[in-house]
Amino acid sequence: MHISSGLCSISVCVAAAGLSVGALIASRWLDRRGAQQQLPSPALAALTAAVFVAQMVNVPVLGGSSGHVVGGALLGILAGPFRGLLAMVAILATQAVLFADGGLDALGVNVLNMGVIGVLGGWALQRAWAGTTVTSRALSAGFAAALATLAAAALCAVELGLSGTTSTSSALAAMIGAHLPIALGEGAVTGLVVALIAQPERTSVRWPVAAAVIACALTPFASTLPDGLEHTAQQLGFAGQATAYAAPLANYLVPGIPGALAVICAGIIGAVMVAALVRYTPRSA
């Protein structure tokens, strides 16, 4: 769902960036009101690294496209709204600057979609629906993650329509259709993780580190099919409007390293980068 450079107008990019900054300020206020017990910094850093690498692993879905875990709702549910949103900002900024994944000018748009809607929306929905049992918390987390994914896809379509890139109605139909199976997968993964890491194990760094290592090993086998947004762009004929730019590790490849090892090394570099950024994020309290 990463929007590339050239797909959104300057006005939409600026407005999205402003809304994202406002949401970040609001999320800090929510945390200060005791929104939720937060993960220790080492555990949050490891979780952020795991989400970053998981986003590199696309899997085929129905309709000839692919999808990957976004992890926004998971970050919000486990880390709280402020630090969860900061973690997603670290992921998206690293992807744009180092890997040319998502446009630099569209960073605010991607933060709004996958950060504000994914993290804050997922957190708010799960908090509203969660019960007292592990099962109810896991189910509410899964539903929240799925709905947040569909909401982000819908907002992406509206942004493309407002930018004049394509028809809003056509984009909405295509994006929701492409992201429905992705949302179901996102919900299943989020619910499963929440179910597996009931207190007090959730503060451990071991499980997200293990997840990041496994995901890194899987990156060379990621599907090459277009993701939901790319599939929509091809369907509606605006794929050619995306513009490329130079990045040190573009396409998640490390220069001078052959084959699959280049992708694995890129995943390791990105994971270390986002973990370092998040490790020293100040607590909101």
PDB file of C-alpha atoms in Angstrom:
ATOM      1  CA  MET A   1       0.000   0.000   0.000  1.00  0.00           C
ATOM      2  CA  HIS A   2       3.046   2.247  -0.246  1.00  0.00           C
ATOM      3  CA  ILE A   3       2.172   5.184  -2.495  1.00  0.00           C
ATOM      4  CA  SER A   4       5.048   6.053  -4.821  1.00  0.00           C
ATOM      5  CA  SER A   5       6.252   9.498  -5.853  1.00  0.00           C
ATOM      6  CA  GLY A   6       4.178  11.082  -8.592  1.00  0.00           C
ATOM      7  CA  LEU A   7       0.860   9.470  -7.685  1.00  0.00           C
ATOM      8  CA  CYS A   8      -0.431  12.119  -5.285  1.00  0.00           C
ATOM      9  CA  SER A   9      -0.608  15.871  -5.830  1.00  0.00           C
ATOM     10  CA  ILE A  10       1.480  18.278  -3.761  1.00  0.00           C
ATOM     11  CA  SER A  11      -1.628  19.578  -1.994  1.00  0.00           C
ATOM     12  CA  VAL A  12      -2.679  16.076  -0.955  1.00  0.00           C
ATOM     13  CA  CYS A  13       0.863  15.276   0.229  1.00  0.00           C
ATOM     14  CA  VAL A  14       1.062  18.475   2.301  1.00  0.00           C
ATOM     15  CA  ALA A  15      -2.397  17.973   3.803  1.00  0.00           C
ATOM     16  CA  ALA A  16      -1.612  14.366   4.681  1.00  0.00           C
ATOM     17  CA  ALA A  17       1.669  15.371   6.313  1.00  0.00           C
ATOM     18  CA  GLY A  18      -0.144  17.978   8.404  1.00  0.00           C
ATOM     19  CA  LEU A  19      -2.789  15.499   9.504  1.00  0.00           C
ATOM     20  CA  SER A  20      -0.087  12.971  10.385  1.00  0.00           C
ATOM     21  CA  VAL A  21       1.784  15.465  12.568  1.00  0.00           C
ATOM     22  CA  GLY A  22      -1.472  16.398  14.288  1.00  0.00           C
ATOM     23  CA  ALA A  23      -2.260  12.735  14.909  1.00  0.00           C
ATOM     24  CA  LEU A  24       1.199  12.183  16.377  1.00  0.00           C
ATOM     25  CA  ILE A  25       0.625  15.038  18.830  1.00  0.00           C
ATOM     26  CA  ALA A  26      -2.815  13.653  19.722  1.00  0.00           C
ATOM     27  CA  SER A  27      -1.374  10.169  20.247  1.00  0.00           C
ATOM     28  CA  ARG A  28       1.113  11.562  22.749  1.00  0.00           C
ATOM     29  CA  TRP A  29      -1.785  13.053  24.685  1.00  0.00           C
ATOM     30  CA  LEU A  30      -3.556   9.678  24.644  1.00  0.00           C
ATOM     31  CA  ASP A  31      -0.499   7.960  26.070  1.00  0.00           C
ATOM     32  CA  ARG A  32      -0.159  10.566  28.796  1.00  0.00           C
ATOM     33  CA  ARG A  33      -3.718   9.786  29.864  1.00  0.00           C
ATOM     34  CA  GLY A  34      -2.640   6.210  30.546  1.00  0.00           C
ATOM     35  CA  ALA A  35      -3.865   4.704  27.296  1.00  0.00           C
ATOM     36  CA  GLN A  36      -1.981   1.503  27.964  1.00  0.00           C
ATOM     37  CA  GLN A  37       1.020  -0.132  29.543  1.00  0.00           C
ATOM     38  CA  GLN A  38       3.902   0.265  27.138  1.00  0.00           C
ATOM     39  CA  LEU A  39       6.487  -2.197  25.941  1.00  0.00           C
ATOM     40  CA  PRO A  40      10.020  -1.647  27.242  1.00  0.00           C
ATOM     41  CA  SER A  41      12.202   0.029  24.621  1.00  0.00           C
ATOM     42  CA  PRO A  42      14.233  -3.115  23.760  1.00  0.00           C
ATOM     43  CA  ALA A  43      11.076  -5.135  23.133  1.00  0.00           C
ATOM     44  CA  LEU A  44       9.526  -2.359  21.047  1.00  0.00           C
ATOM     45  CA  ALA A  45      12.728  -2.036  18.995  1.00  0.00           C
ATOM     46  CA  ALA A  46      12.704  -5.778  18.311  1.00  0.00           C
ATOM     47  CA  LEU A  47       8.996  -5.708  17.413  1.00  0.00           C
ATOM     48  CA  THR A  48       9.568  -2.799  15.017  1.00  0.00           C
ATOM     49  CA  ALA A  49      12.401  -4.674  13.328  1.00  0.00           C
ATOM     50  CA  ALA A  50      10.160  -7.723  12.946  1.00  0.00           C
ATOM     51  CA  VAL A  51       7.376  -5.639  11.376  1.00  0.00           C
ATOM     52  CA  PHE A  52       9.847  -4.008   8.982  1.00  0.00           C
ATOM     53  CA  VAL A  53      11.156  -7.345   7.724  1.00  0.00           C
ATOM     54  CA  ALA A  54       7.649  -8.851   7.593  1.00  0.00           C
ATOM     55  CA  GLN A  55       6.640  -6.067   5.211  1.00  0.00           C
ATOM     56  CA  MET A  56       9.324  -7.314   2.801  1.00  0.00           C
ATOM     57  CA  VAL A  57       7.688 -10.740   2.502  1.00  0.00           C
ATOM     58  CA  ASN A  58       4.886 -10.514  -0.056  1.00  0.00           C
ATOM     59  CA  VAL A  59       2.697 -13.568  -0.496  1.00  0.00           C
ATOM     60  CA  PRO A  60       0.342 -14.283  -3.430  1.00  0.00           C
ATOM     61  CA  VAL A  61      -3.348 -13.527  -2.910  1.00  0.00           C
ATOM     62  CA  LEU A  62      -6.438 -13.962  -5.061  1.00  0.00           C
ATOM     63  CA  GLY A  63      -6.684 -12.039  -8.314  1.00  0.00           C
ATOM     64  CA  GLY A  64      -3.052 -12.157  -9.398  1.00  0.00           C
ATOM     65  CA  SER A  65      -1.702  -9.752  -6.794  1.00  0.00           C
ATOM     66  CA  SER A  66       0.284 -10.078  -3.596  1.00  0.00           C
ATOM     67  CA  GLY A  67       0.155  -8.679  -0.089  1.00  0.00           C
ATOM     68  CA  HIS A  68       2.223  -8.402   3.042  1.00  0.00           C
ATOM     69  CA  VAL A  69       1.711  -7.821   6.727  1.00  0.00           C
ATOM     70  CA  VAL A  70       1.507  -4.102   7.571  1.00  0.00           C
ATOM     71  CA  GLY A  71       1.656  -4.507  11.346  1.00  0.00           C
ATOM     72  CA  GLY A  72       0.182  -1.111  12.185  1.00  0.00           C
ATOM     73  CA  ALA A  73      -2.590  -2.337  14.448  1.00  0.00           C
ATOM     74  CA  LEU A  74      -0.194  -4.761  16.117  1.00  0.00           C
ATOM     75  CA  LEU A  75       2.230  -1.937  16.955  1.00  0.00           C
ATOM     76  CA  GLY A  76      -0.575   0.210  18.357  1.00  0.00           C
ATOM     77  CA  ILE A  77      -2.104  -2.577  20.421  1.00  0.00           C
ATOM     78  CA  LEU A  78       1.176  -3.748  21.949  1.00  0.00           C
ATOM     79  CA  ALA A  79       3.098  -0.469  22.232  1.00  0.00           C
ATOM     80  CA  GLY A  80       0.372   2.108  22.712  1.00  0.00           C
ATOM     81  CA  PRO A  81      -0.707   4.814  20.253  1.00  0.00           C
ATOM     82  CA  PHE A  82       2.239   7.228  20.510  1.00  0.00           C
ATOM     83  CA  ARG A  83       5.181   4.861  20.457  1.00  0.00           C
ATOM     84  CA  GLY A  84       3.391   2.532  18.043  1.00  0.00           C
ATOM     85  CA  LEU A  85       2.890   5.406  15.614  1.00  0.00           C
ATOM     86  CA  LEU A  86       6.504   6.531  16.025  1.00  0.00           C
ATOM     87  CA  ALA A  87       7.632   2.985  15.260  1.00  0.00           C
ATOM     88  CA  MET A  88       5.599   2.962  12.028  1.00  0.00           C
ATOM     89  CA  VAL A  89       7.010   6.374  11.069  1.00  0.00           C
ATOM     90  CA  ALA A  90      10.520   4.949  11.562  1.00  0.00           C
ATOM     91  CA  ILE A  91       9.661   1.999   9.308  1.00  0.00           C
ATOM     92  CA  LEU A  92       8.121   4.100   6.540  1.00  0.00           C
ATOM     93  CA  ALA A  93      10.873   6.736   6.620  1.00  0.00           C
ATOM     94  CA  THR A  94      13.580   4.064   6.429  1.00  0.00           C
ATOM     95  CA  GLN A  95      11.812   2.356   3.535  1.00  0.00           C
ATOM     96  CA  ALA A  96      11.531   5.630   1.604  1.00  0.00           C
ATOM     97  CA  VAL A  97      15.057   6.950   2.250  1.00  0.00           C
ATOM     98  CA  LEU A  98      17.107   3.751   2.023  1.00  0.00           C
ATOM     99  CA  PHE A  99      15.042   1.542  -0.276  1.00  0.00           C
ATOM    100  CA  ALA A 100      12.938   3.905  -2.453  1.00  0.00           C
ATOM    101  CA  ASP A 101       9.842   2.075  -1.202  1.00  0.00           C
ATOM    102  CA  GLY A 102       7.107   4.692  -1.069  1.00  0.00           C
ATOM    103  CA  GLY A 103       7.883   8.156  -2.364  1.00  0.00           C
ATOM    104  CA  LEU A 104       9.747  10.736  -0.324  1.00  0.00           C
ATOM    105  CA  ASP A 105       7.123  13.330  -1.237  1.00  0.00           C
ATOM    106  CA  ALA A 106       4.393  10.829  -0.329  1.00  0.00           C
ATOM    107  CA  LEU A 107       5.826   9.969   3.097  1.00  0.00           C
ATOM    108  CA  GLY A 108       3.118  11.951   4.871  1.00  0.00           C
ATOM    109  CA  VAL A 109       0.449  10.159   2.832  1.00  0.00           C
ATOM    110  CA  ASN A 110       1.868   6.742   3.705  1.00  0.00           C
ATOM    111  CA  VAL A 111       2.161   7.694   7.377  1.00  0.00           C
ATOM    112  CA  LEU A 112      -1.473   8.812   7.339  1.00  0.00           C
ATOM    113  CA  ASN A 113      -2.647   5.573   5.735  1.00  0.00           C
ATOM    114  CA  MET A 114      -0.517   2.927   7.422  1.00  0.00           C
ATOM    115  CA  GLY A 115       0.402   4.857  10.551  1.00  0.00           C
ATOM    116  CA  VAL A 116      -2.538   6.993  11.614  1.00  0.00           C
ATOM    117  CA  ILE A 117      -5.246   4.693  10.240  1.00  0.00           C
ATOM    118  CA  GLY A 118      -3.317   1.454  10.764  1.00  0.00           C
ATOM    119  CA  VAL A 119      -1.798   2.131  14.189  1.00  0.00           C
ATOM    120  CA  LEU A 120      -4.235   4.559  15.823  1.00  0.00           C
ATOM    121  CA  GLY A 121      -7.318   3.148  14.119  1.00  0.00           C
ATOM    122  CA  GLY A 122      -6.379  -0.423  14.992  1.00  0.00           C
ATOM    123  CA  TRP A 123      -5.528   0.544  18.576  1.00  0.00           C
ATOM    124  CA  ALA A 124      -8.791   2.451  19.078  1.00  0.00           C
ATOM    125  CA  LEU A 125     -10.990  -0.299  17.637  1.00  0.00           C
ATOM    126  CA  GLN A 126      -9.297  -3.038  19.649  1.00  0.00           C
ATOM    127  CA  ARG A 127      -9.505  -0.978  22.827  1.00  0.00           C
ATOM    128  CA  ALA A 128     -13.229  -0.399  22.270  1.00  0.00           C
ATOM    129  CA  TRP A 129     -13.988  -4.080  21.646  1.00  0.00           C
ATOM    130  CA  ALA A 130     -11.502  -5.920  23.871  1.00  0.00           C
ATOM    131  CA  GLY A 131     -12.812  -8.038  26.721  1.00  0.00           C
ATOM    132  CA  THR A 132     -10.992  -9.470  29.689  1.00  0.00           C
ATOM    133  CA  THR A 133     -10.034 -12.866  28.301  1.00  0.00           C
ATOM    134  CA  VAL A 134      -7.127 -13.735  26.016  1.00  0.00           C
ATOM    135  CA  THR A 135      -9.585 -14.981  23.390  1.00  0.00           C
ATOM    136  CA  SER A 136     -11.623 -11.778  23.360  1.00  0.00           C
ATOM    137  CA  ARG A 137      -8.500  -9.630  23.163  1.00  0.00           C
ATOM    138  CA  ALA A 138      -7.138 -11.697  20.278  1.00  0.00           C
ATOM    139  CA  LEU A 139     -10.427 -11.663  18.348  1.00  0.00           C
ATOM    140  CA  SER A 140     -10.898  -7.933  18.843  1.00  0.00           C
ATOM    141  CA  ALA A 141      -7.294  -7.332  17.721  1.00  0.00           C
ATOM    142  CA  GLY A 142      -7.862  -9.382  14.572  1.00  0.00           C
ATOM    143  CA  PHE A 143     -11.074  -7.593  13.641  1.00  0.00           C
ATOM    144  CA  ALA A 144      -9.496  -4.209  14.381  1.00  0.00           C
ATOM    145  CA  ALA A 145      -6.470  -4.949  12.195  1.00  0.00           C
ATOM    146  CA  ALA A 146      -8.631  -6.150   9.300  1.00  0.00           C
ATOM    147  CA  LEU A 147     -10.917  -3.113   9.413  1.00  0.00           C
ATOM    148  CA  ALA A 148      -7.982  -0.714   9.737  1.00  0.00           C
ATOM    149  CA  THR A 149      -6.392  -2.272   6.646  1.00  0.00           C
ATOM    150  CA  LEU A 150      -9.561  -1.803   4.602  1.00  0.00           C
ATOM    151  CA  ALA A 151      -9.963   1.760   5.902  1.00  0.00           C
ATOM    152  CA  ALA A 152      -6.380   2.567   4.883  1.00  0.00           C
ATOM    153  CA  ALA A 153      -6.999   1.119   1.403  1.00  0.00           C
ATOM    154  CA  ALA A 154     -10.155   3.219   1.062  1.00  0.00           C
ATOM    155  CA  LEU A 155      -8.342   6.379   2.174  1.00  0.00           C
ATOM    156  CA  CYS A 156      -5.578   5.635  -0.337  1.00  0.00           C
ATOM    157  CA  ALA A 157      -8.201   5.498  -3.088  1.00  0.00           C
ATOM    158  CA  VAL A 158      -9.668   8.843  -1.969  1.00  0.00           C
ATOM    159  CA  GLU A 159      -6.191  10.427  -2.005  1.00  0.00           C
ATOM    160  CA  LEU A 160      -5.594   9.197  -5.546  1.00  0.00           C
ATOM    161  CA  GLY A 161      -8.972  10.580  -6.583  1.00  0.00           C
ATOM    162  CA  LEU A 162      -8.355  13.976  -4.960  1.00  0.00           C
ATOM    163  CA  SER A 163      -4.993  14.110  -6.731  1.00  0.00           C
ATOM    164  CA  GLY A 164      -6.640  13.584 -10.110  1.00  0.00           C
ATOM    165  CA  THR A 165      -4.652  10.401 -10.644  1.00  0.00           C
ATOM    166  CA  THR A 166      -7.738   8.301 -11.287  1.00  0.00           C
ATOM    167  CA  SER A 167     -11.458   8.182 -10.577  1.00  0.00           C
ATOM    168  CA  THR A 168     -12.213   7.954  -6.864  1.00  0.00           C
ATOM    169  CA  SER A 169     -15.071   5.500  -7.365  1.00  0.00           C
ATOM    170  CA  SER A 170     -13.001   3.226  -9.603  1.00  0.00           C
ATOM    171  CA  ALA A 171     -10.070   3.362  -7.182  1.00  0.00           C
ATOM    172  CA  LEU A 172     -12.310   2.570  -4.208  1.00  0.00           C
ATOM    173  CA  ALA A 173     -13.774  -0.497  -5.882  1.00  0.00           C
ATOM    174  CA  ALA A 174     -10.380  -1.767  -7.034  1.00  0.00           C
ATOM    175  CA  MET A 175      -8.543  -1.048  -3.778  1.00  0.00           C
ATOM    176  CA  ILE A 176     -11.168  -2.614  -1.526  1.00  0.00           C
ATOM    177  CA  GLY A 177     -11.370  -5.666  -3.779  1.00  0.00           C
ATOM    178  CA  ALA A 178      -7.597  -6.081  -3.880  1.00  0.00           C
ATOM    179  CA  HIS A 179      -7.140  -5.528  -0.144  1.00  0.00           C
ATOM    180  CA  LEU A 180      -9.976  -7.674   1.188  1.00  0.00           C
ATOM    181  CA  PRO A 181      -7.886 -10.887   1.269  1.00  0.00           C
ATOM    182  CA  ILE A 182      -4.918  -8.868   2.543  1.00  0.00           C
ATOM    183  CA  ALA A 183      -7.073  -7.508   5.372  1.00  0.00           C
ATOM    184  CA  LEU A 184      -8.181 -11.019   6.311  1.00  0.00           C
ATOM    185  CA  GLY A 185      -4.544 -12.119   6.486  1.00  0.00           C
ATOM    186  CA  GLU A 186      -3.594  -9.038   8.515  1.00  0.00           C
ATOM    187  CA  GLY A 187      -6.375  -9.774  10.967  1.00  0.00           C
ATOM    188  CA  ALA A 188      -5.388 -13.418  11.309  1.00  0.00           C
ATOM    189  CA  VAL A 189      -1.720 -12.611  11.952  1.00  0.00           C
ATOM    190  CA  THR A 190      -2.520  -9.828  14.437  1.00  0.00           C
ATOM    191  CA  GLY A 191      -4.998 -11.926  16.373  1.00  0.00           C
ATOM    192  CA  LEU A 192      -2.616 -14.872  16.505  1.00  0.00           C
ATOM    193  CA  VAL A 193       0.285 -12.769  17.791  1.00  0.00           C
ATOM    194  CA  VAL A 194      -1.875 -11.120  20.462  1.00  0.00           C
ATOM    195  CA  ALA A 195      -3.122 -14.548  21.550  1.00  0.00           C
ATOM    196  CA  LEU A 196       0.389 -15.972  21.794  1.00  0.00           C
ATOM    197  CA  ILE A 197       1.969 -13.210  23.836  1.00  0.00           C
ATOM    198  CA  ALA A 198      -0.303 -12.792  26.826  1.00  0.00           C
ATOM    199  CA  GLN A 199       1.246 -11.152  29.892  1.00  0.00           C
ATOM    200  CA  PRO A 200       4.016 -11.349  31.024  1.00  0.00           C
ATOM    201  CA  GLU A 201       5.684 -12.869  27.981  1.00  0.00           C
ATOM    202  CA  ARG A 202       4.804  -9.909  25.803  1.00  0.00           C
ATOM    203  CA  THR A 203       7.665  -7.836  27.246  1.00  0.00           C
ATOM    204  CA  SER A 204      10.277 -10.329  26.052  1.00  0.00           C
ATOM    205  CA  VAL A 205      12.555  -9.467  23.135  1.00  0.00           C
ATOM    206  CA  ARG A 206      12.994 -13.105  22.166  1.00  0.00           C
ATOM    207  CA  TRP A 207       9.853 -13.676  20.125  1.00  0.00           C
ATOM    208  CA  PRO A 208      10.104 -10.562  17.883  1.00  0.00           C
ATOM    209  CA  VAL A 209      13.804 -11.202  17.314  1.00  0.00           C
ATOM    210  CA  ALA A 210      12.987 -14.768  16.291  1.00  0.00           C
ATOM    211  CA  ALA A 211      10.216 -13.475  14.014  1.00  0.00           C
ATOM    212  CA  ALA A 212      12.592 -10.992  12.381  1.00  0.00           C
ATOM    213  CA  VAL A 213      15.203 -13.691  11.759  1.00  0.00           C
ATOM    214  CA  ILE A 214      12.633 -16.035  10.207  1.00  0.00           C
ATOM    215  CA  ALA A 215      11.223 -13.229   8.039  1.00  0.00           C
ATOM    216  CA  CYS A 216      14.735 -12.276   6.873  1.00  0.00           C
ATOM    217  CA  ALA A 217      15.313 -15.861   5.758  1.00  0.00           C
ATOM    218  CA  LEU A 218      12.060 -15.740   3.784  1.00  0.00           C
ATOM    219  CA  THR A 219      12.697 -12.437   1.980  1.00  0.00           C
ATOM    220  CA  PRO A 220      14.361 -14.013  -1.094  1.00  0.00           C
ATOM    221  CA  PHE A 221      11.206 -16.094  -1.610  1.00  0.00           C
ATOM    222  CA  ALA A 222       8.788 -13.130  -1.513  1.00  0.00           C
ATOM    223  CA  SER A 223       6.234 -13.038  -4.322  1.00  0.00           C
ATOM    224  CA  THR A 224       7.082 -10.828  -7.294  1.00  0.00           C
ATOM    225  CA  LEU A 225       3.401 -10.274  -8.126  1.00  0.00           C
ATOM    226  CA  PRO A 226       2.229  -6.638  -7.835  1.00  0.00           C
ATOM    227  CA  ASP A 227       0.859  -5.672  -4.442  1.00  0.00           C
ATOM    228  CA  GLY A 228      -2.688  -4.386  -3.982  1.00  0.00           C
ATOM    229  CA  LEU A 229      -1.925  -0.783  -4.942  1.00  0.00           C
ATOM    230  CA  GLU A 230       0.321  -1.756  -7.866  1.00  0.00           C
ATOM    231  CA  HIS A 231      -2.366  -4.147  -9.109  1.00  0.00           C
ATOM    232  CA  THR A 232      -4.931  -1.345  -8.915  1.00  0.00           C
ATOM    233  CA  ALA A 233      -2.567   1.013 -10.762  1.00  0.00           C
ATOM    234  CA  GLN A 234      -2.158  -1.514 -13.555  1.00  0.00           C
ATOM    235  CA  GLN A 235      -5.905  -2.129 -13.736  1.00  0.00           C
ATOM    236  CA  LEU A 236      -6.797   1.558 -13.912  1.00  0.00           C
ATOM    237  CA  GLY A 237      -3.861   2.612 -16.079  1.00  0.00           C
ATOM    238  CA  PHE A 238      -1.970   5.019 -13.830  1.00  0.00           C
ATOM    239  CA  ALA A 239       1.048   2.834 -13.014  1.00  0.00           C
ATOM    240  CA  GLY A 240       3.169   4.861 -15.450  1.00  0.00           C
ATOM    241  CA  GLN A 241       2.652   8.031 -13.393  1.00  0.00           C
ATOM    242  CA  ALA A 242       4.881   6.742 -10.576  1.00  0.00           C
ATOM    243  CA  THR A 243       8.353   8.252 -10.633  1.00  0.00           C
ATOM    244  CA  ALA A 244      11.526   6.531  -9.457  1.00  0.00           C
ATOM    245  CA  TYR A 245      14.343   8.157  -7.490  1.00  0.00           C
ATOM    246  CA  ALA A 246      17.806   7.124  -6.378  1.00  0.00           C
ATOM    247  CA  ALA A 247      18.221   5.397  -3.033  1.00  0.00           C
ATOM    248  CA  PRO A 248      21.258   3.607  -1.554  1.00  0.00           C
ATOM    249  CA  LEU A 249      19.569   0.198  -1.416  1.00  0.00           C
ATOM    250  CA  ALA A 250      16.819   0.584  -4.006  1.00  0.00           C
ATOM    251  CA  ASN A 251      14.599  -2.459  -4.505  1.00  0.00           C
ATOM    252  CA  TYR A 252      15.959  -3.950  -1.277  1.00  0.00           C
ATOM    253  CA  LEU A 253      19.272  -4.965  -2.843  1.00  0.00           C
ATOM    254  CA  VAL A 254      22.747  -4.349  -1.436  1.00  0.00           C
ATOM    255  CA  PRO A 255      25.176  -3.462  -4.265  1.00  0.00           C
ATOM    256  CA  GLY A 256      28.065  -5.854  -4.707  1.00  0.00           C
ATOM    257  CA  ILE A 257      26.343  -8.766  -2.971  1.00  0.00           C
ATOM    258  CA  PRO A 258      25.015 -11.529  -5.223  1.00  0.00           C
ATOM    259  CA  GLY A 259      21.574 -13.082  -5.477  1.00  0.00           C
ATOM    260  CA  ALA A 260      19.371 -13.838  -2.509  1.00  0.00           C
ATOM    261  CA  LEU A 261      22.050 -12.755  -0.065  1.00  0.00           C
ATOM    262  CA  ALA A 262      21.628  -9.145  -1.256  1.00  0.00           C
ATOM    263  CA  VAL A 263      17.963  -9.172  -0.203  1.00  0.00           C
ATOM    264  CA  ILE A 264      18.718 -10.781   3.161  1.00  0.00           C
ATOM    265  CA  CYS A 265      21.449  -8.212   3.854  1.00  0.00           C
ATOM    266  CA  ALA A 266      19.055  -5.398   2.938  1.00  0.00           C
ATOM    267  CA  GLY A 267      16.540  -6.792   5.411  1.00  0.00           C
ATOM    268  CA  ILE A 268      19.153  -6.958   8.143  1.00  0.00           C
ATOM    269  CA  ILE A 269      20.316  -3.393   7.478  1.00  0.00           C
ATOM    270  CA  GLY A 270      16.760  -2.067   7.518  1.00  0.00           C
ATOM    271  CA  ALA A 271      15.850  -4.012  10.639  1.00  0.00           C
ATOM    272  CA  VAL A 272      18.889  -2.693  12.509  1.00  0.00           C
ATOM    273  CA  MET A 273      18.121   0.855  11.342  1.00  0.00           C
ATOM    274  CA  VAL A 274      14.503   0.905  12.530  1.00  0.00           C
ATOM    275  CA  ALA A 275      15.404  -0.853  15.776  1.00  0.00           C
ATOM    276  CA  ALA A 276      18.049   1.777  16.498  1.00  0.00           C
ATOM    277  CA  LEU A 277      15.629   4.601  15.734  1.00  0.00           C
ATOM    278  CA  VAL A 278      12.956   3.179  18.022  1.00  0.00           C
ATOM    279  CA  ARG A 279      15.264   1.965  20.804  1.00  0.00           C
ATOM    280  CA  TYR A 280      15.837   5.513  22.014  1.00  0.00           C
ATOM    281  CA  THR A 281      12.361   6.871  21.401  1.00  0.00           C
ATOM    282  CA  PRO A 282      11.333   8.805  24.527  1.00  0.00           C
ATOM    283  CA  ARG A 283       8.480   7.445  26.568  1.00  0.00           C
ATOM    284  CA  SER A 284       5.372   9.600  26.616  1.00  0.00           C
ATOM    285  CA  ALA A 285       4.859   9.449  30.356  1.00  0.00           C
TER     286      ALA A 285
END
